[in-house]
Amino acid sequence: MGRQVTITGIAQRIPTAASLRYFLSRSRGSQLGAWTSDQSSVISSRTVLETTLARMKQKFSTGEIPLPDFWGGFRVTPETIEFWQSQPDRLHDRFVYVLDDANSWSIERLAP
């Protein structure tokens, strides 16, 4: 496929109230998954996830599942967005959109 998009900018943590609204809009299975998975940590097998999920289902068998303290998100305000696409002989296409002080985007072609 040979495509990539890179976004740079300012990342700000989303307020807890917004995270809670989003968390509560997700399916019960997704909410349980948030409690089950220590995201990106190394696990020995899928059985670890399945065992933890069974514990979480039991723990939260009744009522609303609470928002985990460790769960939330970030909002990125982009300053640059680069699009890269593979081409033969390494003459890849690269375009970068740059946000200026007037809040307008300029587009530039970059050398591969």
PDB file of C-alpha atoms in Angstrom:
ATOM      1  CA  MET A   1       0.000   0.000   0.000  1.00  0.00           C
ATOM      2  CA  GLY A   2       2.821   2.404   0.836  1.00  0.00           C
ATOM      3  CA  ARG A   3       0.952   5.304   2.418  1.00  0.00           C
ATOM      4  CA  GLN A   4       1.471   7.269   5.601  1.00  0.00           C
ATOM      5  CA  VAL A   5       0.001  10.346   7.260  1.00  0.00           C
ATOM      6  CA  THR A   6       1.896  12.196   9.999  1.00  0.00           C
ATOM      7  CA  ILE A   7       0.188  14.857  12.107  1.00  0.00           C
ATOM      8  CA  THR A   8       2.092  17.199  14.421  1.00  0.00           C
ATOM      9  CA  GLY A   9       0.539  19.690  16.769  1.00  0.00           C
ATOM     10  CA  ILE A  10      -0.480  20.414  20.324  1.00  0.00           C
ATOM     11  CA  ALA A  11      -1.992  17.522  22.308  1.00  0.00           C
ATOM     12  CA  GLN A  12      -4.233  18.349  25.251  1.00  0.00           C
ATOM     13  CA  ARG A  13      -5.867  15.884  27.597  1.00  0.00           C
ATOM     14  CA  ILE A  14      -9.640  15.745  27.188  1.00  0.00           C
ATOM     15  CA  PRO A  15     -11.536  16.792  30.348  1.00  0.00           C
ATOM     16  CA  THR A  16     -12.775  13.903  32.510  1.00  0.00           C
ATOM     17  CA  ALA A  17     -16.418  14.854  31.861  1.00  0.00           C
ATOM     18  CA  ALA A  18     -15.914  14.469  28.091  1.00  0.00           C
ATOM     19  CA  SER A  19     -14.097  11.152  28.593  1.00  0.00           C
ATOM     20  CA  LEU A  20     -16.959   9.931  30.762  1.00  0.00           C
ATOM     21  CA  ARG A  21     -19.586  10.889  28.166  1.00  0.00           C
ATOM     22  CA  TYR A  22     -17.662   8.993  25.494  1.00  0.00           C
ATOM     23  CA  PHE A  23     -17.001   5.990  27.763  1.00  0.00           C
ATOM     24  CA  LEU A  24     -20.709   5.710  28.608  1.00  0.00           C
ATOM     25  CA  SER A  25     -21.619   5.867  24.892  1.00  0.00           C
ATOM     26  CA  ARG A  26     -19.552   2.733  24.210  1.00  0.00           C
ATOM     27  CA  SER A  27     -20.936  -0.789  24.359  1.00  0.00           C
ATOM     28  CA  ARG A  28     -20.786  -2.700  27.629  1.00  0.00           C
ATOM     29  CA  GLY A  29     -18.240  -5.026  25.994  1.00  0.00           C
ATOM     30  CA  SER A  30     -15.974  -2.089  25.117  1.00  0.00           C
ATOM     31  CA  GLN A  31     -16.300  -0.721  28.646  1.00  0.00           C
ATOM     32  CA  LEU A  32     -15.307  -4.106  30.069  1.00  0.00           C
ATOM     33  CA  GLY A  33     -12.437  -4.216  27.577  1.00  0.00           C
ATOM     34  CA  ALA A  34     -11.135  -0.920  28.941  1.00  0.00           C
ATOM     35  CA  TRP A  35     -10.908  -2.475  32.411  1.00  0.00           C
ATOM     36  CA  THR A  36      -9.511  -5.741  31.033  1.00  0.00           C
ATOM     37  CA  SER A  37      -6.624  -4.571  28.890  1.00  0.00           C
ATOM     38  CA  ASP A  38      -3.566  -2.730  30.165  1.00  0.00           C
ATOM     39  CA  GLN A  39      -3.146  -1.381  26.641  1.00  0.00           C
ATOM     40  CA  SER A  40       0.180  -2.060  24.902  1.00  0.00           C
ATOM     41  CA  SER A  41       1.609  -4.043  27.811  1.00  0.00           C
ATOM     42  CA  VAL A  42       3.207  -7.389  26.971  1.00  0.00           C
ATOM     43  CA  ILE A  43       1.044 -10.402  27.847  1.00  0.00           C
ATOM     44  CA  SER A  44       1.979 -14.075  27.815  1.00  0.00           C
ATOM     45  CA  SER A  45      -1.161 -15.283  26.042  1.00  0.00           C
ATOM     46  CA  ARG A  46      -4.722 -14.497  25.044  1.00  0.00           C
ATOM     47  CA  THR A  47      -5.798 -16.524  28.077  1.00  0.00           C
ATOM     48  CA  VAL A  48      -4.591 -13.653  30.274  1.00  0.00           C
ATOM     49  CA  LEU A  49      -7.105 -11.329  28.567  1.00  0.00           C
ATOM     50  CA  GLU A  50      -9.924 -13.857  28.698  1.00  0.00           C
ATOM     51  CA  THR A  51      -9.341 -14.574  32.402  1.00  0.00           C
ATOM     52  CA  THR A  52      -9.227 -10.875  33.241  1.00  0.00           C
ATOM     53  CA  LEU A  53     -12.373 -10.241  31.181  1.00  0.00           C
ATOM     54  CA  ALA A  54     -14.221 -12.958  33.115  1.00  0.00           C
ATOM     55  CA  ARG A  55     -13.170 -11.281  36.396  1.00  0.00           C
ATOM     56  CA  MET A  56     -14.317  -7.862  35.144  1.00  0.00           C
ATOM     57  CA  LYS A  57     -17.682  -9.282  34.015  1.00  0.00           C
ATOM     58  CA  GLN A  58     -18.174 -10.657  37.518  1.00  0.00           C
ATOM     59  CA  LYS A  59     -16.958  -7.484  39.236  1.00  0.00           C
ATOM     60  CA  PHE A  60     -19.293  -5.262  37.187  1.00  0.00           C
ATOM     61  CA  SER A  61     -22.154  -7.750  36.818  1.00  0.00           C
ATOM     62  CA  THR A  62     -24.775  -5.227  37.891  1.00  0.00           C
ATOM     63  CA  GLY A  63     -25.199  -1.542  37.251  1.00  0.00           C
ATOM     64  CA  GLU A  64     -23.187   0.945  35.288  1.00  0.00           C
ATOM     65  CA  ILE A  65     -19.497   0.289  34.656  1.00  0.00           C
ATOM     66  CA  PRO A  66     -17.459   3.195  36.088  1.00  0.00           C
ATOM     67  CA  LEU A  67     -14.907   5.155  34.112  1.00  0.00           C
ATOM     68  CA  PRO A  68     -11.421   3.806  34.905  1.00  0.00           C
ATOM     69  CA  ASP A  69      -9.036   6.404  36.388  1.00  0.00           C
ATOM     70  CA  PHE A  70      -6.479   5.460  33.735  1.00  0.00           C
ATOM     71  CA  TRP A  71      -8.858   5.857  30.778  1.00  0.00           C
ATOM     72  CA  GLY A  72      -9.196   9.018  28.716  1.00  0.00           C
ATOM     73  CA  GLY A  73      -8.113  10.722  25.581  1.00  0.00           C
ATOM     74  CA  PHE A  74      -6.284  13.571  23.967  1.00  0.00           C
ATOM     75  CA  ARG A  75      -7.329  16.157  21.416  1.00  0.00           C
ATOM     76  CA  VAL A  76      -4.629  17.082  18.917  1.00  0.00           C
ATOM     77  CA  THR A  77      -4.806  20.529  17.330  1.00  0.00           C
ATOM     78  CA  PRO A  78      -2.835  19.980  14.130  1.00  0.00           C
ATOM     79  CA  GLU A  79      -0.117  22.377  13.012  1.00  0.00           C
ATOM     80  CA  THR A  80       1.212  20.237  10.150  1.00  0.00           C
ATOM     81  CA  ILE A  81      -0.184  17.255   8.279  1.00  0.00           C
ATOM     82  CA  GLU A  82       2.143  15.343   5.974  1.00  0.00           C
ATOM     83  CA  PHE A  83       0.957  12.844   3.373  1.00  0.00           C
ATOM     84  CA  TRP A  84       3.508  10.356   2.021  1.00  0.00           C
ATOM     85  CA  GLN A  85       2.923   7.865  -0.769  1.00  0.00           C
ATOM     86  CA  SER A  86       5.408   5.322  -2.036  1.00  0.00           C
ATOM     87  CA  GLN A  87       6.523   5.608  -5.652  1.00  0.00           C
ATOM     88  CA  PRO A  88       8.965   3.562  -7.749  1.00  0.00           C
ATOM     89  CA  ASP A  89      12.693   4.250  -7.485  1.00  0.00           C
ATOM     90  CA  ARG A  90      12.234   5.965  -4.120  1.00  0.00           C
ATOM     91  CA  LEU A  91      10.796   9.104  -5.744  1.00  0.00           C
ATOM     92  CA  HIS A  92       7.976   9.136  -3.213  1.00  0.00           C
ATOM     93  CA  ASP A  93       5.274  11.797  -3.161  1.00  0.00           C
ATOM     94  CA  ARG A  94       5.264  13.976  -0.040  1.00  0.00           C
ATOM     95  CA  PHE A  95       2.936  16.874   0.607  1.00  0.00           C
ATOM     96  CA  VAL A  96       2.775  18.853   3.827  1.00  0.00           C
ATOM     97  CA  TYR A  97      -0.075  21.097   4.905  1.00  0.00           C
ATOM     98  CA  VAL A  98       1.117  23.831   7.279  1.00  0.00           C
ATOM     99  CA  LEU A  99      -1.213  25.955   9.408  1.00  0.00           C
ATOM    100  CA  ASP A 100      -0.112  29.596   9.423  1.00  0.00           C
ATOM    101  CA  ASP A 101      -0.755  32.387  11.931  1.00  0.00           C
ATOM    102  CA  ALA A 102      -3.883  33.465  10.007  1.00  0.00           C
ATOM    103  CA  ASN A 103      -5.346  29.966  10.540  1.00  0.00           C
ATOM    104  CA  SER A 104      -4.991  29.124   6.831  1.00  0.00           C
ATOM    105  CA  TRP A 105      -3.379  26.022   5.396  1.00  0.00           C
ATOM    106  CA  SER A 106      -0.568  26.183   2.867  1.00  0.00           C
ATOM    107  CA  ILE A 107       0.448  23.122   0.849  1.00  0.00           C
ATOM    108  CA  GLU A 108       4.025  22.337  -0.069  1.00  0.00           C
ATOM    109  CA  ARG A 109       5.598  19.451  -1.953  1.00  0.00           C
ATOM    110  CA  LEU A 110       8.607  17.963  -0.174  1.00  0.00           C
ATOM    111  CA  ALA A 111      11.545  16.100  -1.654  1.00  0.00           C
ATOM    112  CA  PRO A 112      11.437  12.417  -0.769  1.00  0.00           C
TER     113      PRO A 112
END
